[in-house]
PDB file of C-alpha atoms in Angstrom:
ATOM      1  CA  UNK A 666       0.000   0.000   0.000  1.00 97.00           C
ATOM      2  CA  UNK A 667       1.028   3.570  -0.647  1.00 97.00           C
ATOM      3  CA  UNK A 668       0.007   6.928   0.773  1.00 98.00           C
ATOM      4  CA  UNK A 669      -2.238   8.828  -1.642  1.00 98.00           C
ATOM      5  CA  UNK A 670      -3.830  12.258  -1.563  1.00 98.00           C
ATOM      6  CA  UNK A 671      -7.017  13.814  -2.865  1.00 97.00           C
ATOM      7  CA  UNK A 672      -6.136  16.379  -5.522  1.00 95.00           C
ATOM      8  CA  UNK A 673      -7.268  19.797  -4.353  1.00 95.00           C
ATOM      9  CA  UNK A 674      -5.998  19.324  -0.794  1.00 97.00           C
ATOM     10  CA  UNK A 675      -2.928  21.283  -1.882  1.00 97.00           C
ATOM     11  CA  UNK A 676      -3.556  24.201  -4.237  1.00 95.00           C
ATOM     12  CA  UNK A 677      -1.152  26.504  -6.006  1.00 95.00           C
ATOM     13  CA  UNK A 678      -1.560  28.974  -8.872  1.00 94.00           C
ATOM     14  CA  UNK A 679      -0.526  26.441 -11.508  1.00 94.00           C
ATOM     15  CA  UNK A 680      -0.750  22.688 -12.037  1.00 95.00           C
ATOM     16  CA  UNK A 681       3.026  22.460 -12.080  1.00 96.00           C
ATOM     17  CA  UNK A 682       3.431  24.226  -8.737  1.00 96.00           C
ATOM     18  CA  UNK A 683       0.617  22.175  -7.200  1.00 97.00           C
ATOM     19  CA  UNK A 684       2.176  18.871  -8.234  1.00 97.00           C
ATOM     20  CA  UNK A 685       5.593  20.017  -7.027  1.00 97.00           C
ATOM     21  CA  UNK A 686       4.064  20.723  -3.600  1.00 97.00           C
ATOM     22  CA  UNK A 687       2.449  17.266  -3.549  1.00 97.00           C
ATOM     23  CA  UNK A 688       5.755  15.541  -4.295  1.00 97.00           C
ATOM     24  CA  UNK A 689       7.469  17.506  -1.520  1.00 97.00           C
ATOM     25  CA  UNK A 690       5.416  15.387   0.890  1.00 97.00           C
ATOM     26  CA  UNK A 691       6.638  12.181  -0.719  1.00 97.00           C
ATOM     27  CA  UNK A 692       3.221  11.557  -2.274  1.00 97.00           C
ATOM     28  CA  UNK A 693       3.120   9.978  -5.733  1.00 98.00           C
ATOM     29  CA  UNK A 694      -0.495   8.782  -5.890  1.00 98.00           C
ATOM     30  CA  UNK A 695      -3.505  11.053  -6.417  1.00 98.00           C
ATOM     31  CA  UNK A 696      -7.253  10.801  -6.730  1.00 98.00           C
ATOM     32  CA  UNK A 697      -7.829  13.424  -9.381  1.00 97.00           C
ATOM     33  CA  UNK A 698     -10.643  15.675 -10.588  1.00 95.00           C
ATOM     34  CA  UNK A 699     -10.814  16.489 -14.291  1.00 94.00           C
ATOM     35  CA  UNK A 700     -12.788  19.322 -15.820  1.00 89.00           C
ATOM     36  CA  UNK A 701     -13.569  20.333 -19.360  1.00 84.00           C
ATOM     37  CA  UNK A 702     -12.520  23.863 -18.390  1.00 83.00           C
ATOM     38  CA  UNK A 703      -9.155  22.820 -16.932  1.00 84.00           C
ATOM     39  CA  UNK A 704      -5.876  21.722 -18.492  1.00 90.00           C
ATOM     40  CA  UNK A 705      -6.110  18.995 -21.098  1.00 93.00           C
ATOM     41  CA  UNK A 706      -5.620  15.400 -19.982  1.00 95.00           C
ATOM     42  CA  UNK A 707      -2.571  15.167 -22.256  1.00 95.00           C
ATOM     43  CA  UNK A 708      -0.958  18.104 -20.472  1.00 96.00           C
ATOM     44  CA  UNK A 709      -1.922  16.753 -17.048  1.00 96.00           C
ATOM     45  CA  UNK A 710      -0.395  13.370 -17.897  1.00 97.00           C
ATOM     46  CA  UNK A 711       2.801  15.034 -19.080  1.00 96.00           C
ATOM     47  CA  UNK A 712       3.163  16.919 -15.798  1.00 97.00           C
ATOM     48  CA  UNK A 713       2.340  13.806 -13.759  1.00 97.00           C
ATOM     49  CA  UNK A 714       4.860  11.635 -15.580  1.00 97.00           C
ATOM     50  CA  UNK A 715       7.588  14.242 -15.150  1.00 97.00           C
ATOM     51  CA  UNK A 716       7.173  13.902 -11.379  1.00 97.00           C
ATOM     52  CA  UNK A 717       6.499  10.186 -11.169  1.00 97.00           C
ATOM     53  CA  UNK A 718       2.905  10.682  -9.985  1.00 98.00           C
ATOM     54  CA  UNK A 719       0.219   8.095 -10.711  1.00 97.00           C
ATOM     55  CA  UNK A 720      -3.538   8.640 -10.794  1.00 98.00           C
ATOM     56  CA  UNK A 721      -5.209   6.054  -8.556  1.00 98.00           C
ATOM     57  CA  UNK A 722      -8.726   7.136  -9.549  1.00 98.00           C
ATOM     58  CA  UNK A 723     -10.713   9.928 -11.123  1.00 98.00           C
ATOM     59  CA  UNK A 724     -13.646  11.468  -9.292  1.00 97.00           C
ATOM     60  CA  UNK A 725     -16.980  10.972 -11.041  1.00 96.00           C
ATOM     61  CA  UNK A 726     -19.292  11.691  -8.137  1.00 96.00           C
ATOM     62  CA  UNK A 727     -22.849  12.848  -8.726  1.00 96.00           C
ATOM     63  CA  UNK A 728     -26.176  12.316  -6.963  1.00 96.00           C
ATOM     64  CA  UNK A 729     -27.433   9.064  -8.475  1.00 97.00           C
ATOM     65  CA  UNK A 730     -30.860   9.372  -6.829  1.00 97.00           C
ATOM     66  CA  UNK A 731     -31.280  13.145  -7.091  1.00 95.00           C
ATOM     67  CA  UNK A 732     -34.992  13.994  -6.799  1.00 95.00           C
ATOM     68  CA  UNK A 733     -34.556  16.135  -9.929  1.00 94.00           C
ATOM     69  CA  UNK A 734     -34.136  13.640 -12.755  1.00 95.00           C
ATOM     70  CA  UNK A 735     -32.453  16.167 -15.050  1.00 96.00           C
ATOM     71  CA  UNK A 736     -29.602  16.465 -12.549  1.00 96.00           C
ATOM     72  CA  UNK A 737     -29.067  12.714 -12.737  1.00 96.00           C
ATOM     73  CA  UNK A 738     -28.854  12.997 -16.512  1.00 96.00           C
ATOM     74  CA  UNK A 739     -26.305  15.801 -16.199  1.00 96.00           C
ATOM     75  CA  UNK A 740     -24.284  13.660 -13.797  1.00 96.00           C
ATOM     76  CA  UNK A 741     -24.287  10.774 -16.236  1.00 97.00           C
ATOM     77  CA  UNK A 742     -23.060  13.078 -18.994  1.00 97.00           C
ATOM     78  CA  UNK A 743     -20.245  14.242 -16.709  1.00 97.00           C
ATOM     79  CA  UNK A 744     -19.376  10.626 -15.951  1.00 97.00           C
ATOM     80  CA  UNK A 745     -18.960   9.883 -19.641  1.00 97.00           C
ATOM     81  CA  UNK A 746     -16.571  12.822 -19.964  1.00 97.00           C
ATOM     82  CA  UNK A 747     -14.530  11.510 -17.031  1.00 97.00           C
ATOM     83  CA  UNK A 748     -14.476   8.004 -18.525  1.00 98.00           C
ATOM     84  CA  UNK A 749     -13.109   9.453 -21.757  1.00 97.00           C
ATOM     85  CA  UNK A 750     -10.086  10.807 -19.834  1.00 97.00           C
ATOM     86  CA  UNK A 751      -9.130   7.581 -18.060  1.00 97.00           C
ATOM     87  CA  UNK A 752      -6.906   6.029 -20.687  1.00 97.00           C
ATOM     88  CA  UNK A 753      -4.872   9.187 -21.247  1.00 96.00           C
ATOM     89  CA  UNK A 754      -4.434   9.691 -17.500  1.00 97.00           C
ATOM     90  CA  UNK A 755      -3.415   6.088 -16.891  1.00 97.00           C
ATOM     91  CA  UNK A 756      -6.219   4.957 -14.595  1.00 97.00           C
ATOM     92  CA  UNK A 757      -9.230   2.690 -14.929  1.00 97.00           C
ATOM     93  CA  UNK A 758     -11.077   3.604 -11.714  1.00 98.00           C
ATOM     94  CA  UNK A 759     -13.794   6.240 -11.320  1.00 98.00           C
ATOM     95  CA  UNK A 760     -15.284   6.955  -7.892  1.00 98.00           C
ATOM     96  CA  UNK A 761     -19.027   7.371  -7.328  1.00 97.00           C
ATOM     97  CA  UNK A 762     -21.440   8.375  -4.576  1.00 94.00           C
ATOM     98  CA  UNK A 763     -24.784   6.557  -4.495  1.00 97.00           C
ATOM     99  CA  UNK A 764     -26.514   9.748  -3.453  1.00 95.00           C
ATOM    100  CA  UNK A 765     -29.360  11.068  -1.335  1.00 95.00           C
ATOM    101  CA  UNK A 766     -32.929  12.259  -1.814  1.00 93.00           C
ATOM    102  CA  UNK A 767     -31.955  15.529  -0.147  1.00 91.00           C
ATOM    103  CA  UNK A 768     -32.500  18.192  -2.834  1.00 88.00           C
ATOM    104  CA  UNK A 769     -29.641  20.410  -1.645  1.00 89.00           C
ATOM    105  CA  UNK A 770     -26.831  17.974  -0.860  1.00 89.00           C
ATOM    106  CA  UNK A 771     -25.955  14.417  -1.842  1.00 89.00           C
ATOM    107  CA  UNK A 772     -23.989  14.203   1.409  1.00 83.00           C
ATOM    108  CA  UNK A 773     -27.005  14.848   3.640  1.00 85.00           C
ATOM    109  CA  UNK A 774     -29.248  12.038   4.865  1.00 87.00           C
ATOM    110  CA  UNK A 775     -32.943  11.969   4.004  1.00 92.00           C
ATOM    111  CA  UNK A 776     -35.710   9.643   5.239  1.00 94.00           C
ATOM    112  CA  UNK A 777     -36.654   8.759   1.656  1.00 93.00           C
ATOM    113  CA  UNK A 778     -33.211   7.215   1.103  1.00 93.00           C
ATOM    114  CA  UNK A 779     -34.562   4.042   2.672  1.00 94.00           C
ATOM    115  CA  UNK A 780     -37.583   3.671   0.382  1.00 96.00           C
ATOM    116  CA  UNK A 781     -37.930   1.027  -2.347  1.00 97.00           C
ATOM    117  CA  UNK A 782     -38.332   3.870  -4.861  1.00 97.00           C
ATOM    118  CA  UNK A 783     -34.916   5.312  -3.962  1.00 96.00           C
ATOM    119  CA  UNK A 784     -33.321   1.894  -4.380  1.00 97.00           C
ATOM    120  CA  UNK A 785     -34.976   1.399  -7.750  1.00 97.00           C
ATOM    121  CA  UNK A 786     -33.758   4.803  -8.926  1.00 97.00           C
ATOM    122  CA  UNK A 787     -30.249   3.868  -7.796  1.00 97.00           C
ATOM    123  CA  UNK A 788     -30.394   0.594  -9.727  1.00 98.00           C
ATOM    124  CA  UNK A 789     -31.552   2.401 -12.865  1.00 97.00           C
ATOM    125  CA  UNK A 790     -28.871   5.079 -12.520  1.00 97.00           C
ATOM    126  CA  UNK A 791     -26.210   2.463 -11.894  1.00 98.00           C
ATOM    127  CA  UNK A 792     -27.275   0.469 -14.948  1.00 98.00           C
ATOM    128  CA  UNK A 793     -26.796   3.588 -17.072  1.00 98.00           C
ATOM    129  CA  UNK A 794     -23.444   4.349 -15.418  1.00 98.00           C
ATOM    130  CA  UNK A 795     -22.263   0.792 -15.974  1.00 98.00           C
ATOM    131  CA  UNK A 796     -23.043   1.091 -19.664  1.00 98.00           C
ATOM    132  CA  UNK A 797     -20.569   3.992 -19.738  1.00 98.00           C
ATOM    133  CA  UNK A 798     -18.076   1.840 -17.831  1.00 98.00           C
ATOM    134  CA  UNK A 799     -18.449  -0.948 -20.370  1.00 98.00           C
ATOM    135  CA  UNK A 800     -18.052   1.482 -23.280  1.00 98.00           C
ATOM    136  CA  UNK A 801     -14.696   2.666 -21.925  1.00 98.00           C
ATOM    137  CA  UNK A 802     -13.638  -0.506 -20.073  1.00 97.00           C
ATOM    138  CA  UNK A 803     -13.308   1.240 -16.707  1.00 98.00           C
ATOM    139  CA  UNK A 804     -14.288   0.340 -13.151  1.00 98.00           C
ATOM    140  CA  UNK A 805     -16.849   2.328 -11.169  1.00 98.00           C
ATOM    141  CA  UNK A 806     -16.197   2.326  -7.420  1.00 98.00           C
ATOM    142  CA  UNK A 807     -19.033   3.509  -5.187  1.00 98.00           C
ATOM    143  CA  UNK A 808     -18.505   4.530  -1.585  1.00 96.00           C
ATOM    144  CA  UNK A 809     -20.875   3.346   1.173  1.00 96.00           C
ATOM    145  CA  UNK A 810     -21.744   6.236   3.456  1.00 94.00           C
ATOM    146  CA  UNK A 811     -24.235   6.602   6.305  1.00 93.00           C
ATOM    147  CA  UNK A 812     -25.949   9.604   4.678  1.00 93.00           C
ATOM    148  CA  UNK A 813     -26.493   7.884   1.318  1.00 95.00           C
ATOM    149  CA  UNK A 814     -28.908   5.340  -0.087  1.00 96.00           C
ATOM    150  CA  UNK A 815     -26.107   2.744   0.196  1.00 97.00           C
ATOM    151  CA  UNK A 816     -25.315   3.382   3.844  1.00 95.00           C
ATOM    152  CA  UNK A 817     -23.722   0.125   4.970  1.00 95.00           C
ATOM    153  CA  UNK A 818     -21.570  -2.798   3.936  1.00 96.00           C
ATOM    154  CA  UNK A 819     -24.681  -4.988   3.707  1.00 97.00           C
ATOM    155  CA  UNK A 820     -26.373  -2.654   1.220  1.00 97.00           C
ATOM    156  CA  UNK A 821     -23.104  -2.416  -0.702  1.00 98.00           C
ATOM    157  CA  UNK A 822     -23.060  -6.188  -0.999  1.00 98.00           C
ATOM    158  CA  UNK A 823     -26.697  -6.135  -2.116  1.00 97.00           C
ATOM    159  CA  UNK A 824     -25.943  -3.619  -4.855  1.00 98.00           C
ATOM    160  CA  UNK A 825     -22.927  -5.547  -6.093  1.00 98.00           C
ATOM    161  CA  UNK A 826     -24.956  -8.761  -6.156  1.00 98.00           C
ATOM    162  CA  UNK A 827     -27.897  -7.160  -7.969  1.00 97.00           C
ATOM    163  CA  UNK A 828     -25.783  -5.446 -10.605  1.00 97.00           C
ATOM    164  CA  UNK A 829     -23.597  -8.489 -11.316  1.00 96.00           C
ATOM    165  CA  UNK A 830     -21.014  -6.401 -13.189  1.00 97.00           C
ATOM    166  CA  UNK A 831     -17.263  -6.839 -13.393  1.00 97.00           C
ATOM    167  CA  UNK A 832     -17.118  -3.056 -13.832  1.00 98.00           C
ATOM    168  CA  UNK A 833     -18.549  -2.299 -10.351  1.00 98.00           C
ATOM    169  CA  UNK A 834     -16.412  -2.214  -7.200  1.00 98.00           C
ATOM    170  CA  UNK A 835     -16.210  -0.335  -3.893  1.00 98.00           C
ATOM    171  CA  UNK A 836     -14.310   2.547  -2.314  1.00 98.00           C
ATOM    172  CA  UNK A 837     -13.597   1.546   1.276  1.00 97.00           C
ATOM    173  CA  UNK A 838     -13.588   4.339   3.850  1.00 96.00           C
ATOM    174  CA  UNK A 839     -13.616   3.096   7.419  1.00 95.00           C
ATOM    175  CA  UNK A 840     -14.857   6.443   8.743  1.00 95.00           C
ATOM    176  CA  UNK A 841     -18.108   6.408   6.759  1.00 94.00           C
ATOM    177  CA  UNK A 842     -20.034   3.359   7.919  1.00 93.00           C
ATOM    178  CA  UNK A 843     -21.046   3.909  11.559  1.00 94.00           C
ATOM    179  CA  UNK A 844     -24.715   4.597  12.273  1.00 93.00           C
ATOM    180  CA  UNK A 845     -26.027   6.045  15.517  1.00 92.00           C
ATOM    181  CA  UNK A 846     -24.894   3.975  18.464  1.00 93.00           C
ATOM    182  CA  UNK A 847     -22.459   1.820  16.487  1.00 94.00           C
ATOM    183  CA  UNK A 848     -19.075   3.255  17.497  1.00 93.00           C
ATOM    184  CA  UNK A 849     -18.783   0.909  20.498  1.00 94.00           C
ATOM    185  CA  UNK A 850     -18.995  -1.958  17.973  1.00 95.00           C
ATOM    186  CA  UNK A 851     -16.244  -0.555  15.743  1.00 96.00           C
ATOM    187  CA  UNK A 852     -14.159  -3.733  15.547  1.00 96.00           C
ATOM    188  CA  UNK A 853     -17.192  -5.873  14.720  1.00 97.00           C
ATOM    189  CA  UNK A 854     -18.510  -3.468  12.072  1.00 96.00           C
ATOM    190  CA  UNK A 855     -15.137  -3.067  10.356  1.00 97.00           C
ATOM    191  CA  UNK A 856     -14.658  -6.832  10.343  1.00 97.00           C
ATOM    192  CA  UNK A 857     -18.090  -7.305   8.792  1.00 97.00           C
ATOM    193  CA  UNK A 858     -17.434  -4.647   6.135  1.00 97.00           C
ATOM    194  CA  UNK A 859     -14.266  -6.373   4.997  1.00 98.00           C
ATOM    195  CA  UNK A 860     -15.843  -9.825   5.132  1.00 98.00           C
ATOM    196  CA  UNK A 861     -18.611  -8.620   2.809  1.00 98.00           C
ATOM    197  CA  UNK A 862     -16.585  -6.310   0.570  1.00 98.00           C
ATOM    198  CA  UNK A 863     -12.906  -7.204   0.900  1.00 97.00           C
ATOM    199  CA  UNK A 864     -12.740  -8.895  -2.490  1.00 97.00           C
ATOM    200  CA  UNK A 865     -14.334  -5.903  -4.248  1.00 98.00           C
ATOM    201  CA  UNK A 866     -12.249  -2.946  -3.056  1.00 98.00           C
ATOM    202  CA  UNK A 867     -10.920  -0.820  -5.910  1.00 98.00           C
ATOM    203  CA  UNK A 868      -9.734   2.119  -3.790  1.00 98.00           C
ATOM    204  CA  UNK A 869      -9.265   2.956  -0.112  1.00 98.00           C
ATOM    205  CA  UNK A 870      -9.777   6.321   1.572  1.00 98.00           C
ATOM    206  CA  UNK A 871      -8.292   7.607   4.814  1.00 97.00           C
ATOM    207  CA  UNK A 872      -9.983  10.127   7.044  1.00 96.00           C
ATOM    208  CA  UNK A 873     -11.343  10.028  10.594  1.00 96.00           C
ATOM    209  CA  UNK A 874     -14.433  10.571  12.730  1.00 94.00           C
ATOM    210  CA  UNK A 875     -15.352  11.720  16.216  1.00 93.00           C
ATOM    211  CA  UNK A 876     -19.006  10.649  16.286  1.00 88.00           C
ATOM    212  CA  UNK A 877     -21.252   8.093  14.682  1.00 85.00           C
ATOM    213  CA  UNK A 878     -24.320   8.759  12.550  1.00 80.00           C
ATOM    214  CA  UNK A 879     -22.552  10.849   9.935  1.00 82.00           C
ATOM    215  CA  UNK A 880     -19.632  10.513   7.554  1.00 84.00           C
ATOM    216  CA  UNK A 881     -16.241  11.183   9.054  1.00 86.00           C
ATOM    217  CA  UNK A 882     -14.941  14.696   8.520  1.00 90.00           C
ATOM    218  CA  UNK A 883     -11.650  14.712  10.419  1.00 96.00           C
ATOM    219  CA  UNK A 884      -8.114  14.235   9.167  1.00 97.00           C
ATOM    220  CA  UNK A 885      -6.703  10.703   9.472  1.00 97.00           C
ATOM    221  CA  UNK A 886      -5.143  10.102  12.863  1.00 97.00           C
ATOM    222  CA  UNK A 887      -7.055  12.883  14.635  1.00 97.00           C
ATOM    223  CA  UNK A 888     -10.210  10.961  15.577  1.00 96.00           C
ATOM    224  CA  UNK A 889     -11.524   7.655  16.865  1.00 96.00           C
ATOM    225  CA  UNK A 890     -11.060   5.261  13.934  1.00 96.00           C
ATOM    226  CA  UNK A 891      -8.889   2.272  14.819  1.00 97.00           C
ATOM    227  CA  UNK A 892      -6.270   2.630  12.098  1.00 97.00           C
ATOM    228  CA  UNK A 893      -4.318  -0.426  13.195  1.00 97.00           C
ATOM    229  CA  UNK A 894      -7.396  -2.527  12.512  1.00 97.00           C
ATOM    230  CA  UNK A 895      -8.393  -0.630   9.366  1.00 98.00           C
ATOM    231  CA  UNK A 896      -4.998  -0.825   7.662  1.00 98.00           C
ATOM    232  CA  UNK A 897      -4.580  -4.385   8.886  1.00 97.00           C
ATOM    233  CA  UNK A 898      -7.879  -5.407   7.259  1.00 98.00           C
ATOM    234  CA  UNK A 899      -6.890  -3.737   3.988  1.00 98.00           C
ATOM    235  CA  UNK A 900      -3.665  -5.699   4.042  1.00 97.00           C
ATOM    236  CA  UNK A 901      -5.382  -8.954   4.983  1.00 97.00           C
ATOM    237  CA  UNK A 902      -7.758  -8.755   2.018  1.00 96.00           C
ATOM    238  CA  UNK A 903      -4.831  -8.197  -0.351  1.00 97.00           C
ATOM    239  CA  UNK A 904      -5.353  -4.521  -1.135  1.00 97.00           C
ATOM    240  CA  UNK A 905      -2.073  -3.065  -2.410  1.00 96.00           C
ATOM    241  CA  UNK A 906      -3.129   0.248  -3.932  1.00 97.00           C
ATOM    242  CA  UNK A 907      -3.146   3.813  -2.646  1.00 98.00           C
ATOM    243  CA  UNK A 908      -4.823   4.804   0.598  1.00 98.00           C
ATOM    244  CA  UNK A 909      -6.071   8.270  -0.319  1.00 98.00           C
ATOM    245  CA  UNK A 910      -6.039  10.939   2.375  1.00 98.00           C
ATOM    246  CA  UNK A 911      -8.870  13.449   2.215  1.00 95.00           C
ATOM    247  CA  UNK A 912     -10.909  15.625   4.545  1.00 94.00           C
ATOM    248  CA  UNK A 913      -7.748  17.403   5.688  1.00 97.00           C
ATOM    249  CA  UNK A 914      -6.210  20.841   5.315  1.00 96.00           C
ATOM    250  CA  UNK A 915      -2.879  21.461   3.624  1.00 97.00           C
ATOM    251  CA  UNK A 916      -1.429  22.198   7.053  1.00 97.00           C
ATOM    252  CA  UNK A 917      -2.330  18.649   8.124  1.00 98.00           C
ATOM    253  CA  UNK A 918      -0.825  16.884   5.097  1.00 97.00           C
ATOM    254  CA  UNK A 919       2.606  16.349   6.647  1.00 97.00           C
ATOM    255  CA  UNK A 920       1.232  14.911   9.875  1.00 97.00           C
ATOM    256  CA  UNK A 921      -1.310  12.670   8.125  1.00 98.00           C
ATOM    257  CA  UNK A 922       1.200  11.328   5.594  1.00 98.00           C
ATOM    258  CA  UNK A 923       3.581  10.396   8.392  1.00 97.00           C
ATOM    259  CA  UNK A 924       0.782   8.858  10.448  1.00 98.00           C
ATOM    260  CA  UNK A 925      -0.449   6.738   7.552  1.00 98.00           C
ATOM    261  CA  UNK A 926       3.048   5.675   6.472  1.00 97.00           C
ATOM    262  CA  UNK A 927       3.797   4.447   9.999  1.00 97.00           C
ATOM    263  CA  UNK A 928       0.619   2.337  10.003  1.00 97.00           C
ATOM    264  CA  UNK A 929       1.435   0.867   6.583  1.00 97.00           C
ATOM    265  CA  UNK A 930       5.099   0.256   7.423  1.00 96.00           C
ATOM    266  CA  UNK A 931       4.114  -1.483  10.662  1.00 94.00           C
ATOM    267  CA  UNK A 932       2.360  -4.290   8.796  1.00 89.00           C
TER     268      UNK A 932
END
């Protein structure tokens, strides 16, 4: 495993200066965001290769069960654009969020997330997204999160089993899966998540949490997540990719990189 970083955590006036600052922390793996209004993928790849940086995944997140159907369509169009960039940028993984019925934020929970209608909309959206994945031979990796329609390892397993697609995998983030009252059962819940999903992890995230019932929002190593167990479970299931730090400030990058490296090196 290697320490990775979410692009955008460190920002400079130019792509070149930004990537130089990333490498100064010994980081050579990024989850990246591409935009039609930004530098071309050819130019990005050139700058990455010059510095020995690899793209672990591209972000393709949109609200897959948005109550406004037109927004789902716009998200799918964006996903196709991202998929078109994968080959040039040297990655085959695109990250997804399963979404929420909340009309303002896909990161906010909503009671309708648990309805059969929300699940059916997710299945339909995922079928369309997987057609894009097949067209470009890429892997879509969705992230279970307590505020989303897929809010647990069990629902993640259900979605994987229903879709039956080699192009669908999971982003594992140990700080995202604890519902109200579940923190005291952290070891049990993490074990269950890896038992159900360990063979389907395409990318791992690293952040932290200080309370259950919502997605973690703290920098890795500053909260309550048992990182010895989390990194140990990633290793046990054979994951050997980047563990992408996010939810941190630039000022925290040095500390979090060192923290995560120590956990990985201790295996």
